[in-house]
Amino acid sequence: MRRSARPFAALVAALTLTAGLFAAGAPASARVSGASAAVQASDVSLAADTYDWKNVRIDGGGFVPGIVFNRTEKNLAYARTDIGGAYRWDQSGKQWKPLLDWVDWDHWGWTGVVSLASDSVDPDKVYAAVGTYTNDWDPTNGAVLRSSDRGATWKASTLPFKLGGNMPGRGMGERLAVDPNKNSVLYLGAPSGNGLWRSTDSGATWSEVTAFPNPGNYSQDPTDTSGYGNDNQGIVWVTFDERSGSAGSATQDIYVGVADKDNTVYRSTDGGTTWSRIAGQPTGYLAHKGVLDSDNGYLYLTLSDTGGPYDGGKGQIWRYTTATGEWKDVSPVAEADTYYGFSGLTVDRQHPGTVMATAYSSWWPDTQIFRSTDSGATWTQAWDYTSYPNRSNRFTQDVSSVPWLTWGANPTPPETTPKLGWMTEALEIDPFDSNRMMYGTGATIYGTENLTNWDSGSQFKITPMVKGLEETAVNDLASPPSGAPLLSALGDIGGFRHTDLDAVPDMMFTSPNLTSTTSLDFAESSPNTVVRVGSADAAPHIGFSTDNGSNWFQGSEPSGVTGGGTVAAAADASGFVWSPEGTGVHHTTGYGSSWSASTGIPQGATVESDRKNPKKFYGYKAGTFYVSTDGGATFTAKASSGLPTEGNVRFKAVPGTEGDIWLAGGATTGAYGLWHSTDSGATFTKLSGVGEADSVGFGKAAAGASYQTLFVSAKIGGVRGIFRSTDAGTSWTRINDDAHQWGWTGAAITGDPRVFGRVYVSTNGRGIMYGDSSDSDGGGTDPGTDPGTDPGTDPGTDPGTDPGDAACSVTYKVTNQWSGGFQADVTLTNTGSAELDGWKLAWTFPDGQKVGQAWNATVDQDGAKVTATNVSWNGRLAPGASAGFGFTGTLTGGNTAPDAFSLGGEACATG
């Protein structure tokens, strides 16, 4: 089974990141201007080129523990992921829109979303409780993010404790809830013994509800000393009974679920002033969910003997009658017959008495979904046995839009492929449409639009409803000079051969199937030869391909191998060097029919190949660089002075040039940066302008350039970002922006050898991002300055003065619009023959629109007149170069786009 939990302790423990805090949040498209002061302190040429960023489509690939529908607006829904951020449903495209791509490197933990809440009083408001780990793997405290424009922009309230979006129990919930009568009041259930918290100012400030008596006591594994398995899972859900309040006054009856098997449900009947354990409740279980059917006054609980999301061997479903205090076991299966717990829980708001639940931990032969139309008195299930092992399904399942969901499997009955799911803790019936249901699994979101066929005896159809939601953790990337443009090594689902970046691949790598691929490589001069290594429950841990990754065969492996490690292919495909987990570095000729131990290099070293000399391989560990000139048989220690001894270190050799190596890595407690060697690692030179670097890759050279384009995930000039250099690191251009940061991007980066400017960037939970430059061939070297110089405007030049004979063009595009608000992106292009050294763009809004928050420009407004002025990093525009900026705004009437723009008093063309 594929599981999406990613504690990745070793990786995170090695990330010695500085955890800064900012009081203001950021737009889904960018951080707000007020939070950007540190970014604007750059002394590097930035954003001289604009990039279009997209996901390499996979569709899903990870655990979706929560789906939330707004109760008062149709088609408004959100999804949360354990490490990949939050999403809003776009009904027009039937796809998900990412909302947290602005999360920066220092706050990477905020990509883990432990809970979501959509305000039913004001549907424009949405809240997210974020933080990935409650132990020291995540250096940053959790936060509650709040948005008043459906996630287009955010503000953050940092909490005095951590939250665990990727911790055990993360499928329980929702832990964050908005009072449905007085929406300025919110509650948050905290882990780690921190209790119940409340906000009375729409999430801006929070305080502990000291009267709440029980912070929980359950942990997955009390013997674990890492802080992961032994963490108290705490307060796990909050539910309001909206009947006990009226518009503008606080709801009086509030129910709270606690991770305590003897005391799992508490209630307040006075608006949260006092709390008590509800008498007569079931014991011996944890209530994963508590959902109130307010039309008939029933509170339903789904219970499991563990917190999930993987484990759970017994379970029950109970119903509480709020009017009388009666508890009733309404389980669809006798407790003795369960081998799973219950978690997913939903009611049909259009048809009181209809309730559904999931057997979330039924891994074999499949998950189960239960449905009742009489308040739990009787149940039917999604599939039944006819005569074992044969099944009768109430559903049909079509995964043609995401075909890899079959895993290429051919199981024997009663298993099927694709599966109905696993880890099915998120389950929601659309409150406006009884026919639409969505549920999350460990790999995707499934859904149906004809659910009520269940009741009529005909089959309902299940399909993936996951387009736009990309949730893979990326370990390695390779872009060969021929064949598929991209090969990926991914956590949990192995990896893919991507022949079309904008289409879902047919199948992940198979034969062998690796749970997670940790490293892959192709032979530089024979790119049809590919090797990959990774994790598996047992051998094999390695696979080979001779057709560019289309088909694979497994190789043998040395004794003692426990995991993938890193692998390198000789430039001419004549041999391979492998540094697996569990044993030392080995080498082979051919395709791994036998392996021999390498000498002179320590176990656990990272290995790479020279991209020209097929006999030359390289290794690195703990500050020492190693070189082999005999195909990996023997290694010799080379450079060590000044190289990083801590943190993650990644290095690559430049294609076509023997001995040309770039090394990135380190830690803030020691050496950290980017180093270059042109003598096969005998010596390295540290680039003075690069403060930190974590991955490096190469792409097609710019027109007229003699060196391949460099790409890095790094901090340059005080700015964290994705950078490009077309002049061997002399100058750098930041090619992402504050709207596109994706948390942690340090695992892998590579350019495309066939398309100038194209870069592939790894994320830890948002899949593979790829960016294309607006400059089709680079036009020579970057227009950036030396990192030691100041690219700001000349102190004697007013950015608003007439740019002389410069000309300009402007594109203005509304990229998102909602009730009362919108988001717009603007691109200014210098179409003249002279460089612009500072710019000030003016226009007039025809419908009285008002600018709110802006990014990549300083925007001032006087009545209908608007002026946007460059910020420090995008003021210089060479002829043909562009600068992009954007903003959110408010509407009181129409939203007609401006039809005239001027730069320094001269009109710009529009298009």
mmCIF file of C-alpha atoms in Angstrom, residues 1-2 513-515 534-541 561-562:
data_model
loop_
_atom_site.group_PDB
_atom_site.id
_atom_site.type_symbol
_atom_site.label_atom_id
_atom_site.label_comp_id
_atom_site.label_asym_id
_atom_site.label_seq_id
_atom_site.Cartn_x
_atom_site.Cartn_y
_atom_site.Cartn_z
ATOM 1 C CA MET A 1 0.000 0.000 0.000
ATOM 2 C CA ARG A 2 1.146 3.524 -0.668
ATOM 3 C CA ASN A 513 7.834 -0.682 -7.878
ATOM 4 C CA LEU A 514 9.683 1.430 -5.333
ATOM 5 C CA THR A 515 7.692 3.055 -2.558
ATOM 6 C CA GLY A 534 14.732 3.834 -3.632
ATOM 7 C CA SER A 535 12.815 2.398 -0.732
ATOM 8 C CA ALA A 536 10.947 -0.886 -0.713
ATOM 9 C CA ASP A 537 9.822 -3.357 1.917
ATOM 10 C CA ALA A 538 12.334 -5.841 0.515
ATOM 11 C CA ALA A 539 14.668 -6.237 -2.457
ATOM 12 C CA PRO A 540 14.934 -4.970 -5.103
ATOM 13 C CA HIS A 541 15.894 -1.384 -4.375
ATOM 14 C CA VAL A 561 20.967 -2.818 1.395
ATOM 15 C CA THR A 562 18.101 -1.268 3.367
#
